[in-house]
Coordinates of C-alpha atoms in Angstrom, one line a residue:
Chain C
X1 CA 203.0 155.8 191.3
X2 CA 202.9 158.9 189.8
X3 CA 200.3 161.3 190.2
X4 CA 198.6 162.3 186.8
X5 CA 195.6 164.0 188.4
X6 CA 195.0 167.5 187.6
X7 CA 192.3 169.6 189.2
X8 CA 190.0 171.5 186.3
X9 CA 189.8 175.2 186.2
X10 CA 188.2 176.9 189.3
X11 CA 185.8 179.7 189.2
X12 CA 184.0 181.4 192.1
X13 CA 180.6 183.1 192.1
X14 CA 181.2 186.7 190.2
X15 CA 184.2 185.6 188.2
X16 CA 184.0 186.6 184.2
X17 CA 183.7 183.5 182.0
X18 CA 184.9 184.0 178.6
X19 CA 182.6 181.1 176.6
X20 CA 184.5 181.9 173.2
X21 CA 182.5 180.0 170.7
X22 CA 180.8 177.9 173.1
X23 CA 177.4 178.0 174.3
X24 CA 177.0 179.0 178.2
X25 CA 174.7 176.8 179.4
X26 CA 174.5 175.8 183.4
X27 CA 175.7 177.9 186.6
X28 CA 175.9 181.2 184.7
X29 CA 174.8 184.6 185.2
X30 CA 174.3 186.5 182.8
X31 CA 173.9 190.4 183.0
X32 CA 172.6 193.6 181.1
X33 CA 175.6 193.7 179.0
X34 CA 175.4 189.9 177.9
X35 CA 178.4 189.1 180.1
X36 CA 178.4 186.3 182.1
X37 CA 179.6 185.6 185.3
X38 CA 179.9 182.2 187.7
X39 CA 177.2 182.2 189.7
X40 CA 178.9 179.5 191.9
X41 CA 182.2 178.3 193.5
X42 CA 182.8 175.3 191.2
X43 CA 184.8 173.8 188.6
X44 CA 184.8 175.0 184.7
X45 CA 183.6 172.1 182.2
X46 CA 184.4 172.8 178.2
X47 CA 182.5 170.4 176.2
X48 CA 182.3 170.3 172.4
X49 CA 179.2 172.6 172.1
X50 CA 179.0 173.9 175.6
X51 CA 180.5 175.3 178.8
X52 CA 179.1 175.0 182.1
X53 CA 180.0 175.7 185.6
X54 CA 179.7 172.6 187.8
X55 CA 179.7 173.7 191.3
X56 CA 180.8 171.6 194.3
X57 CA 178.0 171.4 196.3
X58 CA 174.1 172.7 196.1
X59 CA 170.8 171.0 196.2
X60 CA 168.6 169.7 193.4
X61 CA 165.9 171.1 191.8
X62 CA 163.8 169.3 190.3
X63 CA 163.1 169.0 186.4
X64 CA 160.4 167.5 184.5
X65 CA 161.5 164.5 183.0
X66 CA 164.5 163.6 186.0
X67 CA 164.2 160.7 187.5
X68 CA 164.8 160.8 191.0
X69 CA 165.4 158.8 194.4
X70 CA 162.9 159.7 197.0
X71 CA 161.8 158.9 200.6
X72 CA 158.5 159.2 201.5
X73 CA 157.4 161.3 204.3
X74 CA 153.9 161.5 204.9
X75 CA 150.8 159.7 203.6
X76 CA 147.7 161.4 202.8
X77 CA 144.4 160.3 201.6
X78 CA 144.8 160.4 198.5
X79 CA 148.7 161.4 197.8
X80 CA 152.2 160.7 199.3
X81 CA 154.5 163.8 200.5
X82 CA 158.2 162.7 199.3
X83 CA 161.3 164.3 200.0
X84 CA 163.7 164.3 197.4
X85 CA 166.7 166.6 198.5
X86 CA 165.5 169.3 197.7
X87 CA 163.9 172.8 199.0
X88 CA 160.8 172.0 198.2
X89 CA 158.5 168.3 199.0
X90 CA 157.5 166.8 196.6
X91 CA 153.8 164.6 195.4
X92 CA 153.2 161.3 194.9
X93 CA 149.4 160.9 193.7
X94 CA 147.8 157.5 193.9
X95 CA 146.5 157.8 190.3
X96 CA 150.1 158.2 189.6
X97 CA 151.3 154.2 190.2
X98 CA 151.0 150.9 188.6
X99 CA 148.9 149.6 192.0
X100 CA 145.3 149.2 192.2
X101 CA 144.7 151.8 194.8
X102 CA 141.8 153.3 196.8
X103 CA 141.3 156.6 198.4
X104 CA 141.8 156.5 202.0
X105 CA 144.0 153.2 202.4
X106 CA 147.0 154.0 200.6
X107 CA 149.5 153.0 203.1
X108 CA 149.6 149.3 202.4
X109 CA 151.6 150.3 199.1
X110 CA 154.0 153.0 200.4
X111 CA 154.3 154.1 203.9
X112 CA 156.9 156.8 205.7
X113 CA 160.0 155.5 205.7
X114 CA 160.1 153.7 202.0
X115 CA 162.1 155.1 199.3
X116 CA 160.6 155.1 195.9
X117 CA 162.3 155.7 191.9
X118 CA 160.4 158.2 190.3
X119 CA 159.7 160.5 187.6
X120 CA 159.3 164.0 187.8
X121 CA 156.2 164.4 186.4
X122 CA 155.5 168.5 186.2
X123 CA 156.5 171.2 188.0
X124 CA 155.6 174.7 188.1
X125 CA 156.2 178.4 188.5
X126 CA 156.1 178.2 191.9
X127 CA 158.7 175.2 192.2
X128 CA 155.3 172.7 193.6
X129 CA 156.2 169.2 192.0
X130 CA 154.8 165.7 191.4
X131 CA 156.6 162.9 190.5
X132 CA 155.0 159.8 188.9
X133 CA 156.0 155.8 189.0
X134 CA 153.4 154.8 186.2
X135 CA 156.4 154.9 182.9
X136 CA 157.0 151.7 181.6
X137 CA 160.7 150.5 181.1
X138 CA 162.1 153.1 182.9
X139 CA 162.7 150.7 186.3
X140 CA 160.4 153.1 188.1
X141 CA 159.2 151.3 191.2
X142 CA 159.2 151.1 195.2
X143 CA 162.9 150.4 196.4
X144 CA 163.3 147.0 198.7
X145 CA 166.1 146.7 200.7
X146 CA 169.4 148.1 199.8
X147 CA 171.3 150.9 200.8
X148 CA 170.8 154.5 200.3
X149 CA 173.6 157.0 199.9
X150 CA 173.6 160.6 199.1
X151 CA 175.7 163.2 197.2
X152 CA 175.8 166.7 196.5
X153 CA 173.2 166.8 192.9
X154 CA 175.8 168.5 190.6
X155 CA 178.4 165.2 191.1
X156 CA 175.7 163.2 189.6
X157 CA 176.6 163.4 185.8
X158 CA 179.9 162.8 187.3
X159 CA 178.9 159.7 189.0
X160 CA 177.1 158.0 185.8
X161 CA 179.9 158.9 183.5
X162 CA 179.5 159.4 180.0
X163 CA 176.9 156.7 179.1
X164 CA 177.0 155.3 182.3
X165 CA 180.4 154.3 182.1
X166 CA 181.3 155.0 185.4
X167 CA 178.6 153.4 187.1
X168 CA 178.4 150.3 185.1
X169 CA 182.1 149.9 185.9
X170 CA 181.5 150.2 189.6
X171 CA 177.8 148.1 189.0
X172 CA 180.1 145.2 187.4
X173 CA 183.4 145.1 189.2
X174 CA 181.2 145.2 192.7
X175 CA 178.3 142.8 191.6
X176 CA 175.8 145.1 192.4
X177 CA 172.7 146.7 191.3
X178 CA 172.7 150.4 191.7
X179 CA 170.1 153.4 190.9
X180 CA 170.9 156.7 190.8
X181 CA 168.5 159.3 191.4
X182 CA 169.5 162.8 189.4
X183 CA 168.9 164.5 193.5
X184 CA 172.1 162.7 194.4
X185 CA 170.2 159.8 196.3
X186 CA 171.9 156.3 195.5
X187 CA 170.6 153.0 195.8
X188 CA 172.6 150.5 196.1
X189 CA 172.0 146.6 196.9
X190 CA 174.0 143.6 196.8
X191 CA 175.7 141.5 199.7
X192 CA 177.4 143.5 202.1
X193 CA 180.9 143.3 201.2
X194 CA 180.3 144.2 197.9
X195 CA 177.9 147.1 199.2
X196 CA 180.6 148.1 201.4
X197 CA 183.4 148.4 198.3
X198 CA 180.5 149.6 195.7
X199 CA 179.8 152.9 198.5
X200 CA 183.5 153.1 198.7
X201 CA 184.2 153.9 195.0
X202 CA 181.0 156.2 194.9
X203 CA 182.7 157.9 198.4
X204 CA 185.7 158.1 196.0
X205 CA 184.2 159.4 193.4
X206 CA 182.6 161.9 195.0
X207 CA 185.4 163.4 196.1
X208 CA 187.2 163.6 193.4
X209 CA 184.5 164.4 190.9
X210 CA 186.7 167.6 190.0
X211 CA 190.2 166.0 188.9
X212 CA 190.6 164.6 185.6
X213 CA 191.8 160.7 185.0
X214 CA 189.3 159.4 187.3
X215 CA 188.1 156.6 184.9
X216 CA 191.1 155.4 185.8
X217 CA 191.4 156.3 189.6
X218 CA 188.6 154.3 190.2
X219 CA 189.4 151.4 187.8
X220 CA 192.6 151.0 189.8
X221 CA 190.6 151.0 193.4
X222 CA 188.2 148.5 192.3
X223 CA 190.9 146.4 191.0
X224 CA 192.6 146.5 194.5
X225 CA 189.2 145.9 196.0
X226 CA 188.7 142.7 194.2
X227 CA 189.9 139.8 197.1
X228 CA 187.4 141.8 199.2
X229 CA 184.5 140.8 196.5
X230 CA 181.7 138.3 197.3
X231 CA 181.4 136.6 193.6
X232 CA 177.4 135.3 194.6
X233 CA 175.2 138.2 193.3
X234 CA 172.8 137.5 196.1
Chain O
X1 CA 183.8 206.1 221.2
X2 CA 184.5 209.0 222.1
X3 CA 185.4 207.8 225.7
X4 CA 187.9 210.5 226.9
X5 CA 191.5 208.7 227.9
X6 CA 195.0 209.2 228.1
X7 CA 195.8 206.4 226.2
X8 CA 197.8 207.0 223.1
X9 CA 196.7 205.0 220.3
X10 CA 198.7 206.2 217.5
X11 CA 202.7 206.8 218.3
X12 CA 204.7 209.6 217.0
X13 CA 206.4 207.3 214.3
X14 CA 202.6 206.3 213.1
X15 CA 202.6 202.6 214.7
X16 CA 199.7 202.0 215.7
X17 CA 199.1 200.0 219.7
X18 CA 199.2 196.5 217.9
X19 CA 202.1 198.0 215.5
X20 CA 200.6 198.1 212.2
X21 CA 200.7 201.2 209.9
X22 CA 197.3 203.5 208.8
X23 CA 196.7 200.9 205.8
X24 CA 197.5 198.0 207.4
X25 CA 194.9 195.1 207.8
X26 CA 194.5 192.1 211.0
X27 CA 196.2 188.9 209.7
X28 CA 192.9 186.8 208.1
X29 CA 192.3 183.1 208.5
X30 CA 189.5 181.9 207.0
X31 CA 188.9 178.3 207.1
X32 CA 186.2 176.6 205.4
X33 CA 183.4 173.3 205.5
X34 CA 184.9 173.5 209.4
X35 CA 181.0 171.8 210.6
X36 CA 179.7 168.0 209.3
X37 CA 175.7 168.7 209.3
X38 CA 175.5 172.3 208.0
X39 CA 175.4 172.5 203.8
X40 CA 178.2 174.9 204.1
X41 CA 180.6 176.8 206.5
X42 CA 183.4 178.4 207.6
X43 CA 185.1 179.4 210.5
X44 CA 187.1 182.8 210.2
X45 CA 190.1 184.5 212.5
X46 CA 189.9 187.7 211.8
X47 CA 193.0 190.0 214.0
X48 CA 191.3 189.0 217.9
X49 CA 188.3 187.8 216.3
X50 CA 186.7 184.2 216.3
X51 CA 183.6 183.7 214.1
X52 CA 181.7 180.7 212.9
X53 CA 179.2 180.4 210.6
X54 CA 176.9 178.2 209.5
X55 CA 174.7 177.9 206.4
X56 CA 171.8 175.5 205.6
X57 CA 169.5 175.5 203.1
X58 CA 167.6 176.6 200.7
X59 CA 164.8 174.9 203.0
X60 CA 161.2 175.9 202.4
X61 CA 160.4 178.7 205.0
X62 CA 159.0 178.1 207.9
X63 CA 156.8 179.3 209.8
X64 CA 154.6 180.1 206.9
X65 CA 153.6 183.8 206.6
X66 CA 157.7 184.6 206.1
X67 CA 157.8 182.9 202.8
X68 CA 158.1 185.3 199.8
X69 CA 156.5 183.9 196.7
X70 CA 158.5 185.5 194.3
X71 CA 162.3 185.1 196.2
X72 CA 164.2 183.2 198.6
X73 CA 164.3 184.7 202.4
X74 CA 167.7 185.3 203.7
X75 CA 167.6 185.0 207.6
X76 CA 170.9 185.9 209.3
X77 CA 171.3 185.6 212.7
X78 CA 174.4 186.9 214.7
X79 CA 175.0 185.8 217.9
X80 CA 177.5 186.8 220.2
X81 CA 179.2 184.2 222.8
X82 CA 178.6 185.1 226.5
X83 CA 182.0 184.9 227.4
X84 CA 183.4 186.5 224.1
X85 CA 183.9 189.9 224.9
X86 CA 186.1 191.2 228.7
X87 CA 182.5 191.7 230.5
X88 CA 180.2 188.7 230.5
X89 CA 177.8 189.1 227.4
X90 CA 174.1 188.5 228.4
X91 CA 173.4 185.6 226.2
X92 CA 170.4 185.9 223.9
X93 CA 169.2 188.4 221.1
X94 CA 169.5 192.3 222.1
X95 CA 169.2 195.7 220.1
X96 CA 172.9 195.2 218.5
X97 CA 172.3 192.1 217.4
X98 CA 168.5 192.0 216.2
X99 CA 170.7 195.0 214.0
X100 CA 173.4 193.4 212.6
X101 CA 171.0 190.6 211.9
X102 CA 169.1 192.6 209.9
X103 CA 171.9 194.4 208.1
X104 CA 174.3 190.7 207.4
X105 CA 170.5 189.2 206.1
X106 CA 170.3 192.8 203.3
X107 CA 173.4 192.7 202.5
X108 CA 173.6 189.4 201.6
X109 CA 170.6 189.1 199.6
X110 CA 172.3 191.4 197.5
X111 CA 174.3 189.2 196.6
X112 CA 172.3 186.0 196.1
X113 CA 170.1 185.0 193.6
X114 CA 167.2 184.9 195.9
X115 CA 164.9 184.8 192.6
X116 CA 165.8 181.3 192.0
X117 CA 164.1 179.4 194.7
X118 CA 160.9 181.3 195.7
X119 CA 159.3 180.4 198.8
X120 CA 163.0 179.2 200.3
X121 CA 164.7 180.2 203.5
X122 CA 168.2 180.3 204.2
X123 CA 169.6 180.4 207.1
X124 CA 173.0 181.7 208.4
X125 CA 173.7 181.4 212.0
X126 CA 176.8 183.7 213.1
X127 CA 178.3 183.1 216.3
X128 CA 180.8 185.3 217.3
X129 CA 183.0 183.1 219.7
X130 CA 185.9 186.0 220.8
X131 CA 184.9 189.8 219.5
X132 CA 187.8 192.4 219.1
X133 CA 186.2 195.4 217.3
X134 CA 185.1 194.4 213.4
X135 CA 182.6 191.7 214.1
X136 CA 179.6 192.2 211.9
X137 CA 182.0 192.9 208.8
X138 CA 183.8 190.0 209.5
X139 CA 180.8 187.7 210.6
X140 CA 179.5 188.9 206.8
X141 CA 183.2 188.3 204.7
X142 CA 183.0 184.8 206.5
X143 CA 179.4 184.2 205.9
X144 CA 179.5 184.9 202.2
X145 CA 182.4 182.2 201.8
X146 CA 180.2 179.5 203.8
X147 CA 176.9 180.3 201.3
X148 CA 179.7 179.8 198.2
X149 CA 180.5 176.7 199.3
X150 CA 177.1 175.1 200.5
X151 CA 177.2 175.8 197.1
X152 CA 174.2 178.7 196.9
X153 CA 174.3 180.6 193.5
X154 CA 174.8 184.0 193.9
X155 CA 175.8 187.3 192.0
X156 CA 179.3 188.2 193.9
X157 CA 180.9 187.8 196.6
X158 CA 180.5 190.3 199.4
X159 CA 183.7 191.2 201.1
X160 CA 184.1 193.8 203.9
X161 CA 186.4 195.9 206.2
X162 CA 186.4 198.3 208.4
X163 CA 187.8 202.2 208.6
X164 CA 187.4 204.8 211.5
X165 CA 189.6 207.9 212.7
X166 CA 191.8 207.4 215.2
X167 CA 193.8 210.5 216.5
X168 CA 192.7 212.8 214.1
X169 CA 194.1 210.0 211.0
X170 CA 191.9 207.8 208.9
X171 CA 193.1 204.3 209.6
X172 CA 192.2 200.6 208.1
X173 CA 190.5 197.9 210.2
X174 CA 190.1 199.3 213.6
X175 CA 191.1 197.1 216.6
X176 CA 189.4 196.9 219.6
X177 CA 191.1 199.7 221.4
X178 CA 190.9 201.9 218.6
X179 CA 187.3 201.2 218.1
X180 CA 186.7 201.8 221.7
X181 CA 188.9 205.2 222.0
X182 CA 188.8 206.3 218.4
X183 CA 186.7 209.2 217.2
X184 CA 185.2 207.1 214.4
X185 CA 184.3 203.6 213.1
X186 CA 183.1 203.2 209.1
X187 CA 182.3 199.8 208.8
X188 CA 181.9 198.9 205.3
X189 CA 181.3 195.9 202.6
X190 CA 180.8 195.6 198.9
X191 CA 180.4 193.4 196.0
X192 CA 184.1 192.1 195.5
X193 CA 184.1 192.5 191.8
X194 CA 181.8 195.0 190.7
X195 CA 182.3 196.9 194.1
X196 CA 178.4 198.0 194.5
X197 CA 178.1 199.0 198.4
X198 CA 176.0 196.3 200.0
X199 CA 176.4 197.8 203.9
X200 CA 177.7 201.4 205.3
X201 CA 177.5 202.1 208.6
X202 CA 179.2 204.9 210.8
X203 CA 179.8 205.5 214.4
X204 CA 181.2 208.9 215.2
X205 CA 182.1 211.8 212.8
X206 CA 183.7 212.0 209.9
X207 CA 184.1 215.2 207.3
X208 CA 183.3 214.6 203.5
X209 CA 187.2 214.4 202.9
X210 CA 187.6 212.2 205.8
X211 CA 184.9 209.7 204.6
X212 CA 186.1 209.6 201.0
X213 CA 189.2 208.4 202.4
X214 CA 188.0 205.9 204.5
X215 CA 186.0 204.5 202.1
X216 CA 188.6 204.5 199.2
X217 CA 190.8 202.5 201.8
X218 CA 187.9 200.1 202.2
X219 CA 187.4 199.4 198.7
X220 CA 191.3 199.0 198.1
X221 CA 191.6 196.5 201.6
X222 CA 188.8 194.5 200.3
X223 CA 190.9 193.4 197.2
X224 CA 193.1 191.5 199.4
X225 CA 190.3 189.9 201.4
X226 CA 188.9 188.7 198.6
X227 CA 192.1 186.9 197.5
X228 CA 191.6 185.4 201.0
X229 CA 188.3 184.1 200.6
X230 CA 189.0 182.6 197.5
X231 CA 192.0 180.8 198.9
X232 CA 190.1 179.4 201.6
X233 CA 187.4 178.3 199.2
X234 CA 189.6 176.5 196.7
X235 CA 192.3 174.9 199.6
X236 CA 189.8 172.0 200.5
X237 CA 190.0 171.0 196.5
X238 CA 193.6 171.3 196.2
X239 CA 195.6 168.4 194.5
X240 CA 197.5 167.5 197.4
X241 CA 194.5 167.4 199.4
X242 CA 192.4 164.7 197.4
X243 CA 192.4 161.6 198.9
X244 CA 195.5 159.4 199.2
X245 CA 197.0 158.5 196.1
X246 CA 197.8 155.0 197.6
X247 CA 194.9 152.8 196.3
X248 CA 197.3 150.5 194.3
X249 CA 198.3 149.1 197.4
X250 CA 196.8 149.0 201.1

């Protein structure tokens, strides 16, 4: 087979970027003179309207509007402490949830341990966060069973493809059902074979979220995967 | 320094003891993502030296009262190895290295964005496994490529070397004998592209004209260390190192 992978441009942090007549958007710094400069080790993206450098590792910080895997850490009274990857906890209020809950016994509903799909709800100038799981039809709920993985937050877009292309490929090849959370936190649940191929191509994927053709890299795993495939969708 | 001995460092034909020439730098390995549960890290040879380092975070700061509200807190801590130096080291934290602790933590926060995650620590632990003269430069050219690739934004770079007189000549990257017998040690490190000084320190004497020299070598040496340290960065995404090609088959 020949190899038709090529790895995109590498920058590291202090290197010029010339944006030409693109916008600089992500993973730039830019100084007094309006240059800009990397401000990570990562791979160069051109798109049609912008450029952005997509480093290879980091950890999320959360945005209002994300929605995000978390695992909850500590109950309070009235709120949950989640951790979702990143520097800083984040809240889960009770007022914030579809359930019918009162202050003071709010661990029937979530408790340490359980992982949750949320919506970051606000955060502020100093980086404190609460998420929310009261959106309809965005799937925002408590997460039963399943498996969790985690990768580095900047492979994410990567990971979704354009229009979640990519993981609706991996989602139908692997009869699965599959969240991901913008931190990087996957959920993925299905039988166990197919849980076992489905973190496979998201392993895969990870590593080579900085070569090009990989559409078709991981079309070509799952298609070798496929004897190993439980059909049942549990 | 300054250690009176009959030891001839420099030969007549300028070789030095380990026979390199006056501008002549240690041979550099730097290897990096070397540790599974750290967020970056690298592990660098450096000439006789062995140094690993280990980055993790950003991670809110604990305990409390060291958390800045406005930046993040860069906490270096260098370490040296009981048995890495001829006398057994006593293990723990001493003057030297509660120093170039505090000097590796400035230097780097030069160089990162601290202003993007207030309230943030992040740690670099430094552990100097074999010394031979050049340590805390080293220990900070390494830990600047382990905070690139846990993937920590930051400005530049920081890249450094070392410079000292040795019989009465200005020479690059002192060895250990050198350091020990020489008449002066300039230890120095910069922003690799725009070159801003992030740490100058000196042991021993130097005149004006001597220390323009030694820091002009410096800033020329670090150049080719930076080429290193990008190296090491980019091997681990190489082509040839993705994962096998094979998945057609198995």
């Amino acid at each position: 087979m020949i190899d038709t992978r090529e790895i995109k441009e590498i920058v590291f942090p202090g290197d010029d970027i010339d944006p030409g007549n693109l916008k600089a958007r992500n993973g730039m710094h830019r100084d007094s003179e309006g240059k800009y400069t990397s401000q990570f080790f990562g791979v160069l993206q051109r798109g049609e309207e912008y450029i952005d450098v997509v480093p290879f590792n980091g950890s999320y910080f959360p945005r209002r509007g994300d929605k995000v895997i978390g695992k909850v850490m500590d109950v309070g009274p009235s709120m949950w402490t989640v951790d979702i990857k990143s520097p800083y906890m984040t809240m889960l209020h009770m007022n914030d949830t579809p359930w019918r809950t009162i202050s003071g016994d709010i661990k029937k509903f979530l408790t340490s341990g359980d992982y949750v799909y949320a919506k970051v709800m606000n955060v502020n100038e100093v980086k404190e966060s609460w998420i929310t799981l009261k959106e309809p039809g965005l799937g925002l709920r408590k997460l039963e069973g399943g498996h969790i993985m985690a990768i580095p937050a900047p492979k994410v877009p990567r990971m979704i493809g354009k229009n979640g292309s990519m993981v609706n490929m991996v989602k139908d090849a692997t009869f699965t059902r599959i969240v991901i959370g913008q931190n990087g936190l996957i959920w993925i649940d299905g039988t166990p074979e197919n849980v076992i191929v489905a973190s496979e191509a998201v392993a895969l994927i990870e590593s080579e979220a900085h070569a090009t053709g990989l559409t078709d890299r991981i079309t070509e795993f799952l298609k070798s995967k496929k004897g190993e495939i439980n059909g049942n969708t549990q | 320094m300054g250690t009176p001995s009959d030891k001839k460092l420099i030969n007549e034909n300028g070789v030095r003891l380990d026979g390199r020439g006056d501008e002549e730098i240690r041979p550099i390995r730097i290897t990096t993502n070397v540790l599974e549960r750290a967020d970056g890290s690298a592990f660098m040879e450096w000439g006789g030296n062995k140094i690993m380092v280990a980055v993790y975070g950003p991670r809110e700061a604990y305990p409390k009262h060291t958390q800045d509200i406005e930046k993040s807190v860069i906490k270096a801590r260098y370490n040296m190895a009981a048995f890495s130096v001829d006398e057994r080291k006593r293990p723990g934290p001493d003057r030297r290295s509660t120093e170039i602790s505090k000097v590796i933590s400035e230097a780097l926060s030069a160089a990162v964005l601290v202003e993007q995650f207030p309230r943030t620590q992040i740690d670099v632990f430094i552990e100097v496994i074999q010394a031979d003269a050049g340590t805390r430069i080293a220990s900070l050219t390494a830990a600047s490529v382990a905070l690139a690739s846990a993937g920590i934004p930051m400005r530049d770079m920081v890249v450094g070397c070392s410079a000292g007189k040795v019989e009465d000549r200005i020479v690059l990257d002192l060895s250990k004998d050198e350091d020990n017998f020489g008449q002066a040690d300039l230890p120095m490190a910069v922003l690799s592209k725009s070159k801003k000084v992030v740490l100058v320190q000196m042991d021993g004497d130097l005149s004006k004209e001597e220390f323009g020299k030694a820091t002009g070598m410096v800033l020329q040496a670090t150049d080719r260390i930076a080429e290193i340290q990008r190296k090491a960065l980019s091997e681990k995404y190489n082509i040839e190192n993705l994962s096998e090609s094979n998945t057609g088959g198995e």
